[in-house]
Each structure stands twice: as structure tokens, then as C-alpha cells.
Amino acid sequence: MAEAVPLVRMEEISKAFPGVLANDRITFEVADGEIHALVGENGAGKTTLMRILYGLERADAGRIYWSGRPVAIQSTEDAIHLGIGMVHQRFQLVPSLTAAESVTLGQEPRRGVFFDRARARAVVQELGARFGLAVNPGARIAELSVGEQQRVEILKLLYRQARLLVLDEPTTVLTPQEVAQLYEVLRRLVAEGRTVIFITHKLAEVLAASDRVTVLRRGCVVGTLPTREATGEGLARMIVGETMPAILARGGEPPGPPMLRLERVSAADDRGLPALVEITLEVRRGEILGIAGVEGNGQKELVEVATGVRRPTSGRFLLNGQDLTRADVAARRRAGLAVIPEDRYTEGLSLPMTIEDNLIATRYRALATRGVLRMVAVRAESAALMRRFDVRAPHPRVSARTLSGGNLQRVVVARELGGEPAALIAAHPTRGLDIAAARFVHQQLLEMRTRGGAVLLISADLDEIMALADRIGVLFAGRIVGELSAAAATREQLGLLMAGRSATA
Amino acid sequence: MTRTVVRPQWVGELGRSFVTFSAALVIGALVMVATGRDAWGAYRTLFAVAFLGAQNLADTLLAATPLIFTGLATAVAFRAGVFNIGVEGALYLGAFAAAWIGFTLTGLPAGLLIPLAFLAAGLAGALFMLIPGALRAYLRVDEIVTTIMLNYVAISFTSYLVNYPYAVPGLANAMSPKIALAAQLPRLLPPSQLNLALIVVLLLVPLVHWLLSRTTLGYELRALGSNPIFARWSGVPVPAVILQVMLLSGFIGGLAGAGQVLGVNYRFVDNFSPGYGFDGITIALLGRNTALGSLIAAVLLGALRSGGATLELFVDIPKDLILILEATIIFFVTAEFVLTFPRRRHAGVH
């Protein structure tokens, strides 16, 4: 494989953004017909490198060779023309179009001046059968599951004759079953003569699905190696540049008395449809209760009801025995509740505000005397939080917008855990974070547990739930369909519950 | 290592406003050149009649005084994402309240009468905002619609007052009695009408800046304005903040009215405002909803108005040029406003 001319060779690619060298003389090769995993922390330069390849960014220096021939990729049109396609982390689909329309959009089959719907459907059906990407061509995007939408995105690239498919973190939105199907699709793509680059954070995926792997760290290539020669621990070390503890240290005191309790809570979603149905949960002191489940099964509403931004239609919310069902967000927070919201960019942070402002968002009143902020205390407090939680920023009073995703989450975690809360609701707390940042968040959750805090952990990442939780509840269609002790739970059992089937079926 | 120079965010923001202002000047120049006039000469003259010489400068600042007030009044609301268009109404009610104090409590010394008149004006403006403020805060009634409509109510109400209960017999125009001499603000640079109201508003600028940056209310309104969802999740009492912001905006709007009555007209004159309250919107947007920015924007607009008034005397430029410049500025700032704010609104406060 190494002797053949690589399909793509990116040579000495450099790209600087203000304050960061995103790519530092990266040389990266992908052989024809392989599945190449590109891994590294957030901010390691993976996405930037791929955006350069796809013509979304211009490199400051370096050359790109396509099948040995030097090429200038100045726009996505150039990239598509060469046969390069990319599926972004956030899908770029129009909800009201059908699958067939989405796939053919921009290069529609025509009959005269009209859209040839029948042929578009046939094309989608044929491509789907060939690559194992079954999608109902007549279904509207809005009706499709996330996994199916991803298939539409991949079909779009195949319809445009892409030879090289770049998938940016394709598995983050999928259920375990859908992930397995995606691996199958990747193998079919390769069997049909395509080449795949996929960006990921997850080592298990690299090992399961790739032929070769390239690790980036801080904008440089750490190494490229055949996957069969790689081990999870070895890769992790390359990624973070240090050894990872094999297992997260758990244990400690057995859980204490109940701290956080939801009692027969029902709630409606934004459309007024039932989203939570008579949910009863209890988290004790020194315990992490994990809520697993495919997104869209009531997780969002559960977090909102517990935080106090959504009123339940019935049921009670208790914190440390105190009924806070009618209490607003501020009152709940005063009572010792902390929240790491699902979306740090909208719910967790105000990007135009400074880091300092973001750090004091839940305690600015405590830092004020008669309505006037004690600036000395504000500065000291935020500086202490930044130090303690290792928020890396040039200055506390720069806009939060300037920070990377991992550092932004550190700001949220610092704010929420800095005050040593009695209970924490953590919604997808490591989503989109690199390994080092995710590990940091995990350690913080475990520390909170150790000191007797109650943690309600809602996550779509089964590995995360299994690694951290003492008990695991599975949320499906707004109900808790099963509760298992973490020690006894298996991925298969959880996967079935998440899919709405009972564990014994 | 890259060294980061920490620069307050508003520096960059005001930079964008500078571009807006320059663009307006360029378009104005194009219009003049297209109609065969000397653009460079016009701008040089405009600058001279607006800023050079004590009296010219005083007249510019006189024109700017009410605009600084209304700019600040609008900026505090907009900064919170609350689109109060009712500053004009607050200004009228404040003006009448100040006049009433001035012609009723005539026995009081200036040291008591003037602060009392300003206070009454502020309270009148705040009271006026209680209606749209509470509707917005607790029932989510769109404040843009209510404040626009209530402006008419406020203006017509003051018009009624000076036409009937407080009408002065024998005067052709509807106006209140003259305020006591003690209530009249001292002139700063006679013969210009520039008066103590300028000092009042110049003290208000740092006060508003301090309020925005150093108080819990300021923090809350910045959080709300920059990301309402975040504010809610953090525990900011959103309805209470909206109400307080509206009251504050109305209070400052009321002060604007007092400044004109006590400093320039010495009485309440029916329909006296050429739209100072609405100018506040342009100024707040041009000043990026900051206190200092509003001050700068108001002085620039004041310079255009006061310079424009005398420009015709010196060069062959119709004062419509000023309207073109103002319209261009309004066009640019509104375009940006329309493009960026509805998104935030939509993200919305619930």
C-alpha cells in the first residue's frame, strides 16, 4: 500500500488563525481505497486540515497532490470537481425536502425543464442498494432519524461521484446500532472503490473501523500507523501526550440519603406534546445517576424541568427534601443546584460577554453589595476559578468567543462546580470535547460524587455513562424504561432499552 | 507566544460605527459631486461651523444635549434586548412634569427646584414605561408595538394639558406658563443657549456606564441582551430585569424633556420635540448601545444639525445635504440592526 501513489498527499500544510497555529507543517497521506481515521483533541487541527482539503479554507503554505498530481483547491467546487466530498458535523439539509430531492439538489435529473422525480428516486434507491444506505427516497428530511439524515448526506456525495469521502465526527449523533451500520457502510464504500477519511474523538471507533490512523496534536502530526498495529492506550497517549488512567477511579463511600428527587413528573415539549410521562428519579448523596437514551426521547425536557426553565404539567421536584417544584432558576440555584446545560453555546455561556462575566453568571448577586458588584471580589473569584479549573485564556476579560470548545466547557464547569453545589445536572457534559477536556470533566464529576454531591448525568455517550454512573436509567419516549446498576449493565442490554425494546426481548 | 492586547470590546464596535459614519460622508460627497458642487469645501465648512469657535461649538453641544439623553435612554433598553421606542413619549411627559414643578413651586430656591424638576420628569417618564414594561415583562406583549402606540397617547395627553387645564390665556400657541426664574438652568456660554443640562447629561454618561458595567442590574441586562437563553438558565430574573430596564429608560427619557424645558424653552410648548426620542434610536445604534458611544454619536449628530443650519449661509449647499447624511446613517445602522437583532429576538425571552 505504501508503494502506490497516494490518492491524496497534503504536504507541509500550515494554517494560522489569530493567536493559533492550527496546522503546523502537516504532511498527511491517504492511500486509495482505505479508511483513514484522523484523530486528535479539539483544536488539534483535524477539522482545519479537512476544511483546507475541501476548499473551505486556504492554507498559508503547503501543497496538495491528488493521485500524485499537484492541485490547487481554492473552493469547494474545485474539491467536488476532483471527487472530494465532506459530511459536516452539523448536517446541511433542508427539512422540507425529500431524501431524493436532497440527494440530487444542485444536479437534479431533468425531463425538459422539469425535475424528474421518478429518476431522482430511482437514483437514490440504486445508490442506496449499492452502498447499503437504505433510505426511503420519498420521505421528508424532517421525518428521518439522524442516522438516516447522515445516509442522505453520504448519498449526496456519492451522487456527485465523490471518490474520497471526509466524515467529520460521524458517530456523535448515532445510537450504538446505527454506529455499527455506519461501519458496515464504510466497508461497502471501500469495496466499491471509494476512500474514506473520518474524524473522530473515540478510540474504539478508530480501532473498529479504520485501516490506518493519523494522530494530530497541537497542529502537528504525531504519527500515522496501520490500525492493526495500534492499541487504544497507545493512541490515547499519542493524542494527549501522556498516559491515561486505565479506569476512572471510583469507589469511596456508599451513597447517602436522597438529595435530588423527581416525583411522577410529566412535561410537554415546545409543541405541547407529552415529552415526559410520570418520571420518577432519585439521586442520593455521593451518587451518579446516569440517564442513557437516544436523543429526543425527553432528555431536553428532563433537564429543563429539573433546572426550572420549563414548568412540569404535573409532579414534584425536590432538592434535599425541599419542594422546589414552583421555584424559579435562581431559587433552585440558591438551594444548591448546579447545571451543566446541553448546549454550552446558547444555554451555558454568553459568547459576547467576557470570560469573567460568564464565570459569575450564577453568583453575581453574592458578589454584590446593595446591587453594586464588588469588582475586587469578582476579579479574585474569577481568577481563582480560572486557575483551579485550568481555563486557558489570554485574559479574564476577553470575549468568551475567543476560547476553544474545551476551554469554554471548562468555564461552564468552573462556574457550576466552583461553588461546591449539593446537586448537579450534567447534560451531555463532554459532547464535542477532546479527550483531555472530557477526562477533565469526568474527573470533576467524580470529585463531586466523592465529596457527597448528587449528580444526574444525562448523556448520549454510552461509554461515558458506563464509566461514571453508579446506576443507569434508560429514557425512551419520555419514560424511564429500565434502571440497572452500572455494575450489572451491558452495552447490549442498554442498547436494546434505548431502542425501546425490553431488556429480555 | 502570541501576546494578546486586551482591548475592550466596544473599541472594535465603535470602529464599525466609525465606518458607518464615514460611509455616510462618502455618499453625501458623491451626491454633491454628482450635482456639481464642491464636496470637500462643504465638509470643511461644515466642520468649521460645527466645531471651530466657542459659539459654534456651544451650539453643537446645545443641539447634542437632548440627543445624549435620549441616546442613553434608548441604549440601556437596547443593551438588554428590549426595544423601547417610547423614549419620545417619556420625553414629553418628563418635559411637562418639569414645567409643572417650575411654574407651580415657584417659591423654592434654585438648588431645590431644579433637582426636584429633574426628578419629577424622570419619574413621569418611568411611570409612563410601567405600562409597556409590565406588559412586556409579564405578558410578553411586544414592546415595540406598545411603545410606538403609547407615544401618541403621551404626546396627545400633554397637548391636552397645555390646550385646556394649563392653557395660558392670550397666547396664540399652546404652551404652559413660564417656569420660575429659579428653575431656569444657567447658561454656560452666552449668547449661546447652551446651559447646565449639558453638565447634567455629561454626568449621566459615566453614571450609565458605571451602572452597565458595575451593578447587578447592569450585569443582568447585559446578560439578557447578549443571550437571553443563557440569562434564563443562569437564574437572571428576566421579567424583573425587563421591567426595571424599561423604567430606567423612561426615567432618562423624562430627564431629556426636563433639560429642554428648564434649559431652553422655559415652558412646556405643545409638540416641541422634533423627534429627539426617535433620534435616540439612531444614536444608540450608532453608539453600539454604550454610554460613551451614545455621547460621541449624539455630538456628531448635533454637529450635523447645528452646522447644517448655518451651512447654507456660507456655501452653495442646501441643508438637505444634512438630511441625506442623516438618512444614510440611519439606513446603515438600521440595516445592521434588522440583520442582527431579530435573530436574537427570535431566540427569544420566554
Tab-separated table of N, CA, C and O in Angstrom, chain B residues 149-208:
chain	number	residue	atom	x	y	z
B	149	MET	N	-47.219	52.968	19.988
B	149	MET	CA	-48.587	53.462	20.124
B	149	MET	C	-48.717	54.412	21.304
B	149	MET	O	-49.385	55.447	21.216
B	150	LEU	N	-48.077	54.047	22.423
B	150	LEU	CA	-48.232	54.878	23.614
B	150	LEU	C	-47.584	56.254	23.465
B	150	LEU	O	-47.947	57.194	24.183
B	151	ASN	N	-46.627	56.372	22.535
B	151	ASN	CA	-46.074	57.699	22.268
B	151	ASN	C	-47.180	58.688	21.926
B	151	ASN	O	-47.197	59.821	22.410
B	152	TYR	N	-48.102	58.243	21.079
B	152	TYR	CA	-49.194	59.134	20.675
B	152	TYR	C	-50.042	59.516	21.877
B	152	TYR	O	-50.481	60.648	22.013
B	153	VAL	N	-50.270	58.539	22.737
B	153	VAL	CA	-51.066	58.801	23.934
B	153	VAL	C	-50.387	59.882	24.781
B	153	VAL	O	-51.017	60.860	25.197
B	154	ALA	N	-49.073	59.717	24.991
B	154	ALA	CA	-48.344	60.649	25.845
B	154	ALA	C	-48.323	62.046	25.227
B	154	ALA	O	-48.582	63.046	25.905
B	155	ILE	N	-48.018	62.111	23.934
B	155	ILE	CA	-47.913	63.416	23.278
B	155	ILE	C	-49.273	64.126	23.267
B	155	ILE	O	-49.386	65.307	23.589
B	156	SER	N	-50.308	63.364	22.940
B	156	SER	CA	-51.652	63.957	22.912
B	156	SER	C	-52.085	64.393	24.299
B	156	SER	O	-52.764	65.412	24.457
B	157	PHE	N	-51.691	63.625	25.310
B	157	PHE	CA	-52.062	63.976	26.678
B	157	PHE	C	-51.435	65.317	27.069
B	157	PHE	O	-52.116	66.200	27.610
B	158	THR	N	-50.142	65.491	26.776
B	158	THR	CA	-49.509	66.774	27.125
B	158	THR	C	-50.121	67.906	26.303
B	158	THR	O	-50.280	69.030	26.789
B	159	SER	N	-50.491	67.585	25.074
B	159	SER	CA	-51.119	68.589	24.213
B	159	SER	C	-52.444	69.036	24.836
B	159	SER	O	-52.758	70.236	24.897
B	160	TYR	N	-53.223	68.079	25.331
B	160	TYR	CA	-54.475	68.391	26.021
B	160	TYR	C	-54.196	69.292	27.213
B	160	TYR	O	-54.885	70.297	27.429
B	161	LEU	N	-53.177	68.926	28.007
B	161	LEU	CA	-52.879	69.690	29.216
B	161	LEU	C	-52.613	71.161	28.911
B	161	LEU	O	-53.107	72.049	29.613
B	162	VAL	N	-51.816	71.437	27.897
B	162	VAL	CA	-51.490	72.843	27.627
B	162	VAL	C	-52.551	73.551	26.793
B	162	VAL	O	-52.529	74.761	26.662
B	163	ASN	N	-53.466	72.771	26.214
B	163	ASN	CA	-54.555	73.411	25.476
B	163	ASN	C	-55.741	73.719	26.367
B	163	ASN	O	-56.513	74.621	26.091
B	164	TYR	N	-55.906	72.943	27.424
B	164	TYR	CA	-57.057	73.145	28.301
B	164	TYR	C	-56.675	73.490	29.730
B	164	TYR	O	-56.625	74.673	30.071
B	165	PRO	N	-56.349	72.488	30.593
B	165	PRO	CA	-56.196	72.853	32.012
B	165	PRO	C	-55.110	73.907	32.244
B	165	PRO	O	-55.250	74.766	33.093
B	166	TYR	N	-53.998	73.820	31.483
B	166	TYR	CA	-52.893	74.734	31.760
B	166	TYR	C	-52.692	75.731	30.633
B	166	TYR	O	-51.620	76.275	30.451
B	167	ALA	N	-53.726	75.948	29.855
B	167	ALA	CA	-53.599	76.888	28.750
B	167	ALA	C	-53.371	78.296	29.300
B	167	ALA	O	-53.952	78.670	30.317
B	168	VAL	N	-52.492	79.026	28.637
B	168	VAL	CA	-52.241	80.401	29.056
B	168	VAL	C	-53.093	81.314	28.189
B	168	VAL	O	-52.939	81.324	26.968
B	169	PRO	N	-53.999	82.063	28.810
B	169	PRO	CA	-54.873	82.913	28.006
B	169	PRO	C	-54.046	83.959	27.277
B	169	PRO	O	-53.042	84.456	27.793
B	170	GLY	N	-54.443	84.246	26.053
B	170	GLY	CA	-53.801	85.320	25.316
B	170	GLY	C	-52.621	84.879	24.478
B	170	GLY	O	-52.053	85.665	23.740
B	171	LEU	N	-52.198	83.598	24.583
B	171	LEU	CA	-51.093	83.126	23.757
B	171	LEU	C	-51.658	82.375	22.564
B	171	LEU	O	-52.580	81.577	22.694
B	172	ALA	N	-51.093	82.661	21.403
B	172	ALA	CA	-51.592	82.018	20.200
B	172	ALA	C	-51.247	80.536	20.186
B	172	ALA	O	-52.045	79.703	19.788
B	173	ASN	N	-50.035	80.227	20.615
B	173	ASN	CA	-49.614	78.827	20.614
B	173	ASN	C	-49.910	78.173	21.955
B	173	ASN	O	-49.850	78.825	22.997
B	174	ALA	N	-50.197	76.881	21.872
B	174	ALA	CA	-50.464	76.155	23.115
B	174	ALA	C	-49.153	75.959	23.858
B	174	ALA	O	-48.232	75.329	23.352
B	175	MET	N	-49.089	76.521	25.026
B	175	MET	CA	-47.904	76.323	25.860
B	175	MET	C	-48.265	76.587	27.308
B	175	MET	O	-49.258	77.250	27.608
B	176	SER	N	-47.423	76.036	28.198
B	176	SER	CA	-47.686	76.196	29.622
B	176	SER	C	-47.201	77.577	30.068
B	176	SER	O	-46.503	78.255	29.321
B	177	PRO	N	-47.556	77.980	31.283
B	177	PRO	CA	-46.959	79.208	31.820
B	177	PRO	C	-45.448	79.058	31.901
B	177	PRO	O	-44.924	77.947	31.913
B	178	LYS	N	-44.775	80.194	31.974
B	178	LYS	CA	-43.322	80.185	32.079
B	178	LYS	C	-42.895	79.670	33.460
B	178	LYS	O	-43.580	79.906	34.451
B	179	ILE	N	-41.785	78.971	33.495
B	179	ILE	CA	-41.307	78.465	34.780
B	179	ILE	C	-40.613	79.581	35.544
B	179	ILE	O	-40.192	80.582	34.952
B	180	ALA	N	-40.518	79.391	36.868
B	180	ALA	CA	-39.882	80.402	37.717
B	180	ALA	C	-38.434	80.612	37.295
B	180	ALA	O	-37.791	79.693	36.765
B	181	LEU	N	-37.945	81.795	37.519
B	181	LEU	CA	-36.559	82.115	37.173
B	181	LEU	C	-35.596	81.130	37.845
B	181	LEU	O	-34.596	80.699	37.257
B	182	ALA	N	-35.935	80.751	39.084
B	182	ALA	CA	-35.069	79.845	39.832
B	182	ALA	C	-34.980	78.479	39.180
B	182	ALA	O	-34.031	77.733	39.412
B	183	ALA	N	-35.980	78.133	38.384
B	183	ALA	CA	-35.975	76.816	37.750
B	183	ALA	C	-35.222	76.832	36.433
B	183	ALA	O	-34.932	75.787	35.861
B	184	GLN	N	-34.883	78.024	35.934
B	184	GLN	CA	-34.197	78.110	34.647
B	184	GLN	C	-32.715	77.794	34.799
B	184	GLN	O	-32.035	78.360	35.651
B	185	LEU	N	-32.252	76.889	33.954
B	185	LEU	CA	-30.855	76.458	34.063
B	185	LEU	C	-29.929	77.553	33.576
B	185	LEU	O	-30.193	78.178	32.551
B	186	PRO	N	-28.845	77.806	34.326
B	186	PRO	CA	-27.910	78.861	33.914
B	186	PRO	C	-27.263	78.546	32.567
B	186	PRO	O	-26.980	77.391	32.255
B	187	ARG	N	-27.019	79.602	31.797
B	187	ARG	CA	-26.331	79.461	30.509
B	187	ARG	C	-24.847	79.278	30.758
B	187	ARG	O	-24.292	79.862	31.684
B	188	LEU	N	-24.217	78.488	29.917
B	188	LEU	CA	-22.793	78.224	30.118
B	188	LEU	C	-21.922	79.175	29.314
B	188	LEU	O	-20.825	79.520	29.739
B	189	LEU	N	-22.401	79.541	28.119
B	189	LEU	CA	-21.547	80.301	27.224
B	189	LEU	C	-22.397	81.272	26.410
B	189	LEU	O	-22.540	81.135	25.210
B	190	PRO	N	-23.000	82.263	27.106
B	190	PRO	CA	-23.888	83.155	26.369
B	190	PRO	C	-23.101	83.862	25.270
B	190	PRO	O	-21.887	84.043	25.420
B	191	PRO	N	-23.700	84.284	24.177
B	191	PRO	CA	-25.143	84.281	23.930
B	191	PRO	C	-25.724	82.918	23.554
B	191	PRO	O	-26.927	82.825	23.348
B	192	SER	N	-24.908	81.891	23.387
B	192	SER	CA	-25.477	80.587	23.061
B	192	SER	C	-26.423	80.150	24.162
B	192	SER	O	-26.240	80.483	25.334
B	193	GLN	N	-27.456	79.412	23.756
B	193	GLN	CA	-28.421	78.906	24.738
B	193	GLN	C	-27.897	77.703	25.517
B	193	GLN	O	-28.605	77.143	26.350
B	194	LEU	N	-26.677	77.301	25.201
B	194	LEU	CA	-26.088	76.148	25.892
B	194	LEU	C	-26.185	76.339	27.400
B	194	LEU	O	-25.844	77.406	27.918
B	195	ASN	N	-26.670	75.314	28.096
B	195	ASN	CA	-26.968	75.508	29.512
B	195	ASN	C	-26.549	74.320	30.358
B	195	ASN	O	-25.982	73.339	29.861
B	196	LEU	N	-26.882	74.403	31.619
B	196	LEU	CA	-26.464	73.427	32.607
B	196	LEU	C	-26.925	71.994	32.301
B	196	LEU	O	-26.348	71.031	32.804
B	197	ALA	N	-27.951	71.844	31.447
B	197	ALA	CA	-28.423	70.498	31.113
B	197	ALA	C	-27.287	69.668	30.519
B	197	ALA	O	-27.221	68.458	30.709
B	198	LEU	N	-26.375	70.355	29.806
B	198	LEU	CA	-25.235	69.644	29.246
B	198	LEU	C	-24.406	69.005	30.354
B	198	LEU	O	-23.998	67.844	30.253
B	199	ILE	N	-24.177	69.768	31.424
B	199	ILE	CA	-23.390	69.244	32.534
B	199	ILE	C	-24.118	68.041	33.152
B	199	ILE	O	-23.510	67.008	33.468
B	200	VAL	N	-25.434	68.199	33.300
B	200	VAL	CA	-26.221	67.098	33.878
B	200	VAL	C	-26.037	65.832	33.048
B	200	VAL	O	-25.752	64.756	33.566
B	201	VAL	N	-26.166	65.972	31.730
B	201	VAL	CA	-26.095	64.776	30.892
B	201	VAL	C	-24.657	64.255	30.813
B	201	VAL	O	-24.434	63.048	30.695
B	202	LEU	N	-23.682	65.172	30.919
B	202	LEU	CA	-22.297	64.705	30.910
B	202	LEU	C	-21.972	63.924	32.178
B	202	LEU	O	-21.096	63.052	32.186
B	203	LEU	N	-22.684	64.221	33.270
B	203	LEU	CA	-22.510	63.425	34.488
B	203	LEU	C	-23.248	62.098	34.364
B	203	LEU	O	-22.855	61.082	34.941
B	204	LEU	N	-24.322	62.139	33.580
B	204	LEU	CA	-25.130	60.936	33.412
B	204	LEU	C	-24.378	59.860	32.603
B	204	LEU	O	-24.561	58.670	32.832
B	205	VAL	N	-23.533	60.313	31.683
B	205	VAL	CA	-22.817	59.359	30.824
B	205	VAL	C	-21.970	58.373	31.646
B	205	VAL	O	-22.153	57.165	31.530
B	206	PRO	N	-21.052	58.871	32.500
B	206	PRO	CA	-20.292	57.909	33.309
B	206	PRO	C	-21.174	57.121	34.279
B	206	PRO	O	-20.889	55.960	34.582
B	207	LEU	N	-22.259	57.755	34.726
B	207	LEU	CA	-23.157	57.056	35.645
B	207	LEU	C	-23.797	55.845	34.954
B	207	LEU	O	-23.871	54.748	35.520
B	208	VAL	N	-24.233	56.055	33.727
B	208	VAL	CA	-24.838	54.948	32.984
B	208	VAL	C	-23.779	53.887	32.688
B	208	VAL	O	-24.028	52.688	32.802
